[in-house]
């Protein structure tokens, strides 16, 4: 009675036969990475399930809401909310409604800075009494110094606000000074005085760290 020989197991994935006929399993080794190619390659889309940036999440959610996406058609630019502007189609970037929206935002920020400056002047004018206690006097002086530093930062911000309003008038607002590409609605809403895209800003900060300029 003849015996049927047992079938040979199929070679594993990635296995190859040598000259002697033996199966040798090989590993799929990824190609060596090119650091220059990785550095200058276009950004890869986020993997499925990856965590997105908060601004991007808000933008995607806003675009998915038809009420928000069509609100700009029936409202003036000054009446639009941040979410409604984010939901606008990409083809409408820096149209008349968005320019009106950012002009109102910048004007409101400008009035707030000017109001704070007036309040500081009144505080300094009122706190002219001499306090006999050295500790209390030192506390008041420290508060005044802190308030003046805050107003100095706002003075610099006021200059940027005025420049941004001028850019609205010339049609340059919303576009990067270095690359000419759109800065993006999310970044402009968070920072209305931005003149650089996020990538250009990161490059500039990196150069400042490297060269101390």
PDB file of C-alpha atoms in Angstrom:
ATOM      1  CA  UNK A   1       0.000   0.000   0.000  1.00  0.00           C
ATOM      2  CA  UNK A   2       1.651   3.228  -1.183  1.00  0.00           C
ATOM      3  CA  UNK A   3       1.676   6.360   0.938  1.00  0.00           C
ATOM      4  CA  UNK A   4       0.846   9.735  -0.558  1.00  0.00           C
ATOM      5  CA  UNK A   5       3.659  12.137   0.235  1.00  0.00           C
ATOM      6  CA  UNK A   6       2.607  15.057   2.433  1.00  0.00           C
ATOM      7  CA  UNK A   7       2.299  18.362   0.527  1.00  0.00           C
ATOM      8  CA  UNK A   8       5.112  20.843   1.086  1.00  0.00           C
ATOM      9  CA  UNK A   9       4.119  24.020   2.861  1.00  0.00           C
ATOM     10  CA  UNK A  10       3.844  27.061   0.613  1.00  0.00           C
ATOM     11  CA  UNK A  11       6.800  29.393   0.866  1.00  0.00           C
ATOM     12  CA  UNK A  12       6.268  32.363   3.114  1.00  0.00           C
ATOM     13  CA  UNK A  13       5.684  35.786   1.656  1.00  0.00           C
ATOM     14  CA  UNK A  14       8.966  37.293   0.668  1.00  0.00           C
ATOM     15  CA  UNK A  15      10.724  33.862   0.511  1.00  0.00           C
ATOM     16  CA  UNK A  16      12.939  32.867  -2.366  1.00  0.00           C
ATOM     17  CA  UNK A  17      14.702  29.674  -3.335  1.00  0.00           C
ATOM     18  CA  UNK A  18      18.431  29.327  -3.247  1.00  0.00           C
ATOM     19  CA  UNK A  19      20.485  27.313  -5.720  1.00  0.00           C
ATOM     20  CA  UNK A  20      20.198  24.313  -3.399  1.00  0.00           C
ATOM     21  CA  UNK A  21      16.419  24.542  -3.550  1.00  0.00           C
ATOM     22  CA  UNK A  22      15.924  25.577   0.085  1.00  0.00           C
ATOM     23  CA  UNK A  23      13.447  28.285   0.856  1.00  0.00           C
ATOM     24  CA  UNK A  24      15.018  31.302   2.501  1.00  0.00           C
ATOM     25  CA  UNK A  25      12.762  33.928   4.014  1.00  0.00           C
ATOM     26  CA  UNK A  26      13.750  37.474   3.204  1.00  0.00           C
ATOM     27  CA  UNK A  27      12.592  40.646   4.898  1.00  0.00           C
ATOM     28  CA  UNK A  28      11.183  43.566   2.975  1.00  0.00           C
ATOM     29  CA  UNK A  29      13.673  46.317   3.839  1.00  0.00           C
ATOM     30  CA  UNK A  30      12.397  49.827   3.133  1.00  0.00           C
ATOM     31  CA  UNK A  31      14.444  51.971   0.821  1.00  0.00           C
ATOM     32  CA  UNK A  32      16.858  54.294   2.624  1.00  0.00           C
ATOM     33  CA  UNK A  33      15.288  57.646   3.340  1.00  0.00           C
ATOM     34  CA  UNK A  34      16.575  60.670   1.512  1.00  0.00           C
ATOM     35  CA  UNK A  35      16.705  63.502   4.008  1.00  0.00           C
ATOM     36  CA  UNK A  36      16.628  66.109   1.268  1.00  0.00           C
ATOM     37  CA  UNK A  37      13.618  64.530  -0.383  1.00  0.00           C
ATOM     38  CA  UNK A  38      11.856  64.273   2.960  1.00  0.00           C
ATOM     39  CA  UNK A  39      12.637  67.876   3.768  1.00  0.00           C
ATOM     40  CA  UNK A  40      11.375  69.402   0.532  1.00  0.00           C
ATOM     41  CA  UNK A  41       8.600  66.931  -0.249  1.00  0.00           C
ATOM     42  CA  UNK A  42       5.026  68.310  -0.178  1.00  0.00           C
ATOM     43  CA  UNK A  43       3.176  67.758   3.101  1.00  0.00           C
ATOM     44  CA  UNK A  44       1.459  64.401   3.345  1.00  0.00           C
ATOM     45  CA  UNK A  45      -2.294  64.312   4.027  1.00  0.00           C
ATOM     46  CA  UNK A  46      -3.170  63.388   7.622  1.00  0.00           C
ATOM     47  CA  UNK A  47      -3.521  59.661   8.210  1.00  0.00           C
ATOM     48  CA  UNK A  48      -6.940  58.259   8.850  1.00  0.00           C
ATOM     49  CA  UNK A  49      -7.813  58.838  12.474  1.00  0.00           C
ATOM     50  CA  UNK A  50      -4.979  61.351  12.952  1.00  0.00           C
ATOM     51  CA  UNK A  51      -5.603  64.329  15.216  1.00  0.00           C
ATOM     52  CA  UNK A  52      -6.082  67.560  13.276  1.00  0.00           C
ATOM     53  CA  UNK A  53      -5.197  71.058  14.381  1.00  0.00           C
ATOM     54  CA  UNK A  54      -8.012  72.901  16.206  1.00  0.00           C
ATOM     55  CA  UNK A  55      -8.293  75.583  13.489  1.00  0.00           C
ATOM     56  CA  UNK A  56      -8.515  72.934  10.788  1.00  0.00           C
ATOM     57  CA  UNK A  57     -11.162  71.025  12.740  1.00  0.00           C
ATOM     58  CA  UNK A  58     -13.244  74.190  13.076  1.00  0.00           C
ATOM     59  CA  UNK A  59     -12.831  74.978   9.389  1.00  0.00           C
ATOM     60  CA  UNK A  60     -13.873  71.488   8.268  1.00  0.00           C
ATOM     61  CA  UNK A  61     -16.855  71.493  10.629  1.00  0.00           C
ATOM     62  CA  UNK A  62     -17.943  74.937   9.421  1.00  0.00           C
ATOM     63  CA  UNK A  63     -17.747  73.952   5.756  1.00  0.00           C
ATOM     64  CA  UNK A  64     -19.906  70.922   6.446  1.00  0.00           C
ATOM     65  CA  UNK A  65     -22.767  73.059   7.801  1.00  0.00           C
ATOM     66  CA  UNK A  66     -24.936  74.351   4.902  1.00  0.00           C
ATOM     67  CA  UNK A  67     -26.404  77.144   7.054  1.00  0.00           C
ATOM     68  CA  UNK A  68     -22.954  78.529   7.789  1.00  0.00           C
ATOM     69  CA  UNK A  69     -21.743  77.974   4.236  1.00  0.00           C
ATOM     70  CA  UNK A  70     -24.549  80.107   2.743  1.00  0.00           C
ATOM     71  CA  UNK A  71     -24.822  82.782   5.453  1.00  0.00           C
ATOM     72  CA  UNK A  72     -22.443  85.153   3.652  1.00  0.00           C
ATOM     73  CA  UNK A  73     -24.887  85.456   0.748  1.00  0.00           C
ATOM     74  CA  UNK A  74     -27.561  87.116   2.884  1.00  0.00           C
ATOM     75  CA  UNK A  75     -25.456  89.074   5.404  1.00  0.00           C
ATOM     76  CA  UNK A  76     -23.113  92.008   5.190  1.00  0.00           C
ATOM     77  CA  UNK A  77     -19.446  91.391   5.881  1.00  0.00           C
ATOM     78  CA  UNK A  78     -19.559  93.215   9.235  1.00  0.00           C
ATOM     79  CA  UNK A  79     -22.417  90.957  10.417  1.00  0.00           C
ATOM     80  CA  UNK A  80     -20.649  87.680   9.638  1.00  0.00           C
ATOM     81  CA  UNK A  81     -19.284  85.536  12.467  1.00  0.00           C
ATOM     82  CA  UNK A  82     -15.906  83.803  12.476  1.00  0.00           C
ATOM     83  CA  UNK A  83     -17.541  80.428  11.787  1.00  0.00           C
ATOM     84  CA  UNK A  84     -19.529  81.818   8.847  1.00  0.00           C
ATOM     85  CA  UNK A  85     -16.404  83.288   7.285  1.00  0.00           C
ATOM     86  CA  UNK A  86     -14.535  80.002   7.727  1.00  0.00           C
ATOM     87  CA  UNK A  87     -17.382  78.199   5.972  1.00  0.00           C
ATOM     88  CA  UNK A  88     -17.156  80.363   2.848  1.00  0.00           C
ATOM     89  CA  UNK A  89     -15.913  78.656  -0.334  1.00  0.00           C
ATOM     90  CA  UNK A  90     -12.203  78.866  -1.080  1.00  0.00           C
ATOM     91  CA  UNK A  91     -12.990  80.608  -4.383  1.00  0.00           C
ATOM     92  CA  UNK A  92     -14.397  83.579  -2.422  1.00  0.00           C
ATOM     93  CA  UNK A  93     -11.117  84.256  -0.592  1.00  0.00           C
ATOM     94  CA  UNK A  94     -10.720  87.983   0.092  1.00  0.00           C
ATOM     95  CA  UNK A  95     -13.898  88.950  -1.692  1.00  0.00           C
ATOM     96  CA  UNK A  96     -15.804  92.117  -0.755  1.00  0.00           C
ATOM     97  CA  UNK A  97     -17.610  90.451   2.157  1.00  0.00           C
ATOM     98  CA  UNK A  98     -14.397  89.121   3.722  1.00  0.00           C
ATOM     99  CA  UNK A  99     -12.649  92.471   3.291  1.00  0.00           C
ATOM    100  CA  UNK A 100     -15.569  94.165   5.050  1.00  0.00           C
ATOM    101  CA  UNK A 101     -15.458  91.504   7.798  1.00  0.00           C
ATOM    102  CA  UNK A 102     -11.755  91.991   8.508  1.00  0.00           C
ATOM    103  CA  UNK A 103     -12.037  95.779   8.294  1.00  0.00           C
ATOM    104  CA  UNK A 104     -14.687  95.697  11.032  1.00  0.00           C
ATOM    105  CA  UNK A 105     -12.533  93.340  13.104  1.00  0.00           C
ATOM    106  CA  UNK A 106      -9.462  95.573  12.757  1.00  0.00           C
ATOM    107  CA  UNK A 107     -11.416  98.745  13.516  1.00  0.00           C
ATOM    108  CA  UNK A 108     -12.849  97.136  16.651  1.00  0.00           C
ATOM    109  CA  UNK A 109      -9.371  96.066  17.753  1.00  0.00           C
ATOM    110  CA  UNK A 110      -8.048  99.569  17.080  1.00  0.00           C
ATOM    111  CA  UNK A 111     -10.803 101.180  19.178  1.00  0.00           C
ATOM    112  CA  UNK A 112     -10.119  98.737  22.018  1.00  0.00           C
ATOM    113  CA  UNK A 113      -6.411  99.594  22.059  1.00  0.00           C
ATOM    114  CA  UNK A 114      -7.145 103.341  22.039  1.00  0.00           C
ATOM    115  CA  UNK A 115      -9.664 102.904  24.860  1.00  0.00           C
ATOM    116  CA  UNK A 116      -7.107 101.021  26.967  1.00  0.00           C
ATOM    117  CA  UNK A 117      -4.552 103.768  26.379  1.00  0.00           C
ATOM    118  CA  UNK A 118      -7.043 106.396  27.594  1.00  0.00           C
ATOM    119  CA  UNK A 119      -7.809 104.383  30.730  1.00  0.00           C
ATOM    120  CA  UNK A 120      -4.095 104.104  31.516  1.00  0.00           C
ATOM    121  CA  UNK A 121      -3.697 107.859  31.260  1.00  0.00           C
ATOM    122  CA  UNK A 122      -6.580 108.361  33.679  1.00  0.00           C
ATOM    123  CA  UNK A 123      -5.144 105.811  36.138  1.00  0.00           C
ATOM    124  CA  UNK A 124      -1.753 107.486  36.181  1.00  0.00           C
ATOM    125  CA  UNK A 125      -3.360 110.886  36.607  1.00  0.00           C
ATOM    126  CA  UNK A 126      -5.480 109.716  39.546  1.00  0.00           C
ATOM    127  CA  UNK A 127      -2.695 107.861  41.369  1.00  0.00           C
ATOM    128  CA  UNK A 128      -0.636 110.955  42.115  1.00  0.00           C
ATOM    129  CA  UNK A 129      -1.116 110.888  45.885  1.00  0.00           C
ATOM    130  CA  UNK A 130       1.960 110.163  47.976  1.00  0.00           C
ATOM    131  CA  UNK A 131       1.663 106.930  49.947  1.00  0.00           C
ATOM    132  CA  UNK A 132       3.650 106.999  53.217  1.00  0.00           C
ATOM    133  CA  UNK A 133       4.125 103.227  53.445  1.00  0.00           C
ATOM    134  CA  UNK A 134       7.181 102.201  51.326  1.00  0.00           C
ATOM    135  CA  UNK A 135       5.731  98.746  50.651  1.00  0.00           C
ATOM    136  CA  UNK A 136       2.462 100.194  49.352  1.00  0.00           C
ATOM    137  CA  UNK A 137       4.333 102.768  47.289  1.00  0.00           C
ATOM    138  CA  UNK A 138       6.485 100.033  45.732  1.00  0.00           C
ATOM    139  CA  UNK A 139       3.377  97.996  44.892  1.00  0.00           C
ATOM    140  CA  UNK A 140       1.731 100.974  43.171  1.00  0.00           C
ATOM    141  CA  UNK A 141       4.886 101.742  41.193  1.00  0.00           C
ATOM    142  CA  UNK A 142       5.143  98.116  40.087  1.00  0.00           C
ATOM    143  CA  UNK A 143       1.514  98.168  38.945  1.00  0.00           C
ATOM    144  CA  UNK A 144       2.168 101.356  36.991  1.00  0.00           C
ATOM    145  CA  UNK A 145       5.252  99.858  35.346  1.00  0.00           C
ATOM    146  CA  UNK A 146       3.343  96.730  34.378  1.00  0.00           C
ATOM    147  CA  UNK A 147       0.500  98.776  32.913  1.00  0.00           C
ATOM    148  CA  UNK A 148       2.927 100.937  30.954  1.00  0.00           C
ATOM    149  CA  UNK A 149       4.649  97.846  29.513  1.00  0.00           C
ATOM    150  CA  UNK A 150       1.264  96.524  28.464  1.00  0.00           C
ATOM    151  CA  UNK A 151       0.385  99.816  26.807  1.00  0.00           C
ATOM    152  CA  UNK A 152       3.764  99.830  25.020  1.00  0.00           C
ATOM    153  CA  UNK A 153       2.967  96.429  23.505  1.00  0.00           C
ATOM    154  CA  UNK A 154      -0.450  97.722  22.479  1.00  0.00           C
ATOM    155  CA  UNK A 155       1.193 100.785  20.917  1.00  0.00           C
ATOM    156  CA  UNK A 156       3.190  98.463  18.666  1.00  0.00           C
ATOM    157  CA  UNK A 157       0.018  96.491  17.949  1.00  0.00           C
ATOM    158  CA  UNK A 158      -1.782  99.717  17.019  1.00  0.00           C
ATOM    159  CA  UNK A 159       0.879 100.410  14.396  1.00  0.00           C
ATOM    160  CA  UNK A 160       0.335  96.963  12.889  1.00  0.00           C
ATOM    161  CA  UNK A 161      -3.430  97.481  12.898  1.00  0.00           C
ATOM    162  CA  UNK A 162      -3.104 100.744  10.968  1.00  0.00           C
ATOM    163  CA  UNK A 163      -0.795  99.038   8.470  1.00  0.00           C
ATOM    164  CA  UNK A 164      -3.272  96.155   8.052  1.00  0.00           C
ATOM    165  CA  UNK A 165      -6.131  98.581   7.339  1.00  0.00           C
ATOM    166  CA  UNK A 166      -3.931 100.223   4.705  1.00  0.00           C
ATOM    167  CA  UNK A 167      -3.291  96.787   3.174  1.00  0.00           C
ATOM    168  CA  UNK A 168      -7.052  96.299   2.929  1.00  0.00           C
ATOM    169  CA  UNK A 169      -7.269  99.504   0.902  1.00  0.00           C
ATOM    170  CA  UNK A 170      -4.493  98.428  -1.485  1.00  0.00           C
ATOM    171  CA  UNK A 171      -5.751  94.852  -1.915  1.00  0.00           C
ATOM    172  CA  UNK A 172      -2.646  93.253  -0.337  1.00  0.00           C
ATOM    173  CA  UNK A 173      -4.383  92.082   2.843  1.00  0.00           C
ATOM    174  CA  UNK A 174      -4.620  88.332   3.283  1.00  0.00           C
ATOM    175  CA  UNK A 175      -1.585  87.481   1.156  1.00  0.00           C
ATOM    176  CA  UNK A 176       1.908  86.619   2.379  1.00  0.00           C
ATOM    177  CA  UNK A 177       4.541  89.350   1.986  1.00  0.00           C
ATOM    178  CA  UNK A 178       7.237  86.816   1.107  1.00  0.00           C
ATOM    179  CA  UNK A 179       5.503  84.255  -1.092  1.00  0.00           C
ATOM    180  CA  UNK A 180       2.364  86.056  -2.258  1.00  0.00           C
ATOM    181  CA  UNK A 181       0.278  83.029  -1.286  1.00  0.00           C
ATOM    182  CA  UNK A 182      -2.953  83.292   0.748  1.00  0.00           C
ATOM    183  CA  UNK A 183      -2.306  83.480   4.479  1.00  0.00           C
ATOM    184  CA  UNK A 184      -5.529  81.611   5.261  1.00  0.00           C
ATOM    185  CA  UNK A 185      -8.744  82.593   6.987  1.00  0.00           C
ATOM    186  CA  UNK A 186      -8.028  80.631  10.157  1.00  0.00           C
ATOM    187  CA  UNK A 187      -4.728  82.414  10.748  1.00  0.00           C
ATOM    188  CA  UNK A 188      -6.165  85.844   9.890  1.00  0.00           C
ATOM    189  CA  UNK A 189      -9.091  85.412  12.267  1.00  0.00           C
ATOM    190  CA  UNK A 190      -6.733  84.392  15.070  1.00  0.00           C
ATOM    191  CA  UNK A 191      -4.217  87.121  14.171  1.00  0.00           C
ATOM    192  CA  UNK A 192      -5.787  89.864  11.999  1.00  0.00           C
ATOM    193  CA  UNK A 193      -2.479  91.734  11.639  1.00  0.00           C
ATOM    194  CA  UNK A 194      -0.609  88.724  10.177  1.00  0.00           C
ATOM    195  CA  UNK A 195       1.434  89.523   7.061  1.00  0.00           C
ATOM    196  CA  UNK A 196       3.123  86.133   6.623  1.00  0.00           C
ATOM    197  CA  UNK A 197       1.752  82.671   6.048  1.00  0.00           C
ATOM    198  CA  UNK A 198       2.359  80.114   8.777  1.00  0.00           C
ATOM    199  CA  UNK A 199       5.172  78.442   6.801  1.00  0.00           C
ATOM    200  CA  UNK A 200       6.901  81.769   6.068  1.00  0.00           C
ATOM    201  CA  UNK A 201       6.584  82.820   9.714  1.00  0.00           C
ATOM    202  CA  UNK A 202       8.154  79.557  10.851  1.00  0.00           C
ATOM    203  CA  UNK A 203      11.051  80.014   8.415  1.00  0.00           C
ATOM    204  CA  UNK A 204      11.645  83.560   9.659  1.00  0.00           C
ATOM    205  CA  UNK A 205      11.627  82.467  13.299  1.00  0.00           C
ATOM    206  CA  UNK A 206      14.059  79.668  12.478  1.00  0.00           C
ATOM    207  CA  UNK A 207      16.433  82.119  10.807  1.00  0.00           C
ATOM    208  CA  UNK A 208      16.216  84.433  13.795  1.00  0.00           C
ATOM    209  CA  UNK A 209      17.174  81.564  16.114  1.00  0.00           C
ATOM    210  CA  UNK A 210      20.055  80.509  13.882  1.00  0.00           C
ATOM    211  CA  UNK A 211      21.517  83.926  13.108  1.00  0.00           C
ATOM    212  CA  UNK A 212      20.156  86.013  15.954  1.00  0.00           C
ATOM    213  CA  UNK A 213      18.828  88.615  13.568  1.00  0.00           C
TER     214      UNK A 213
END
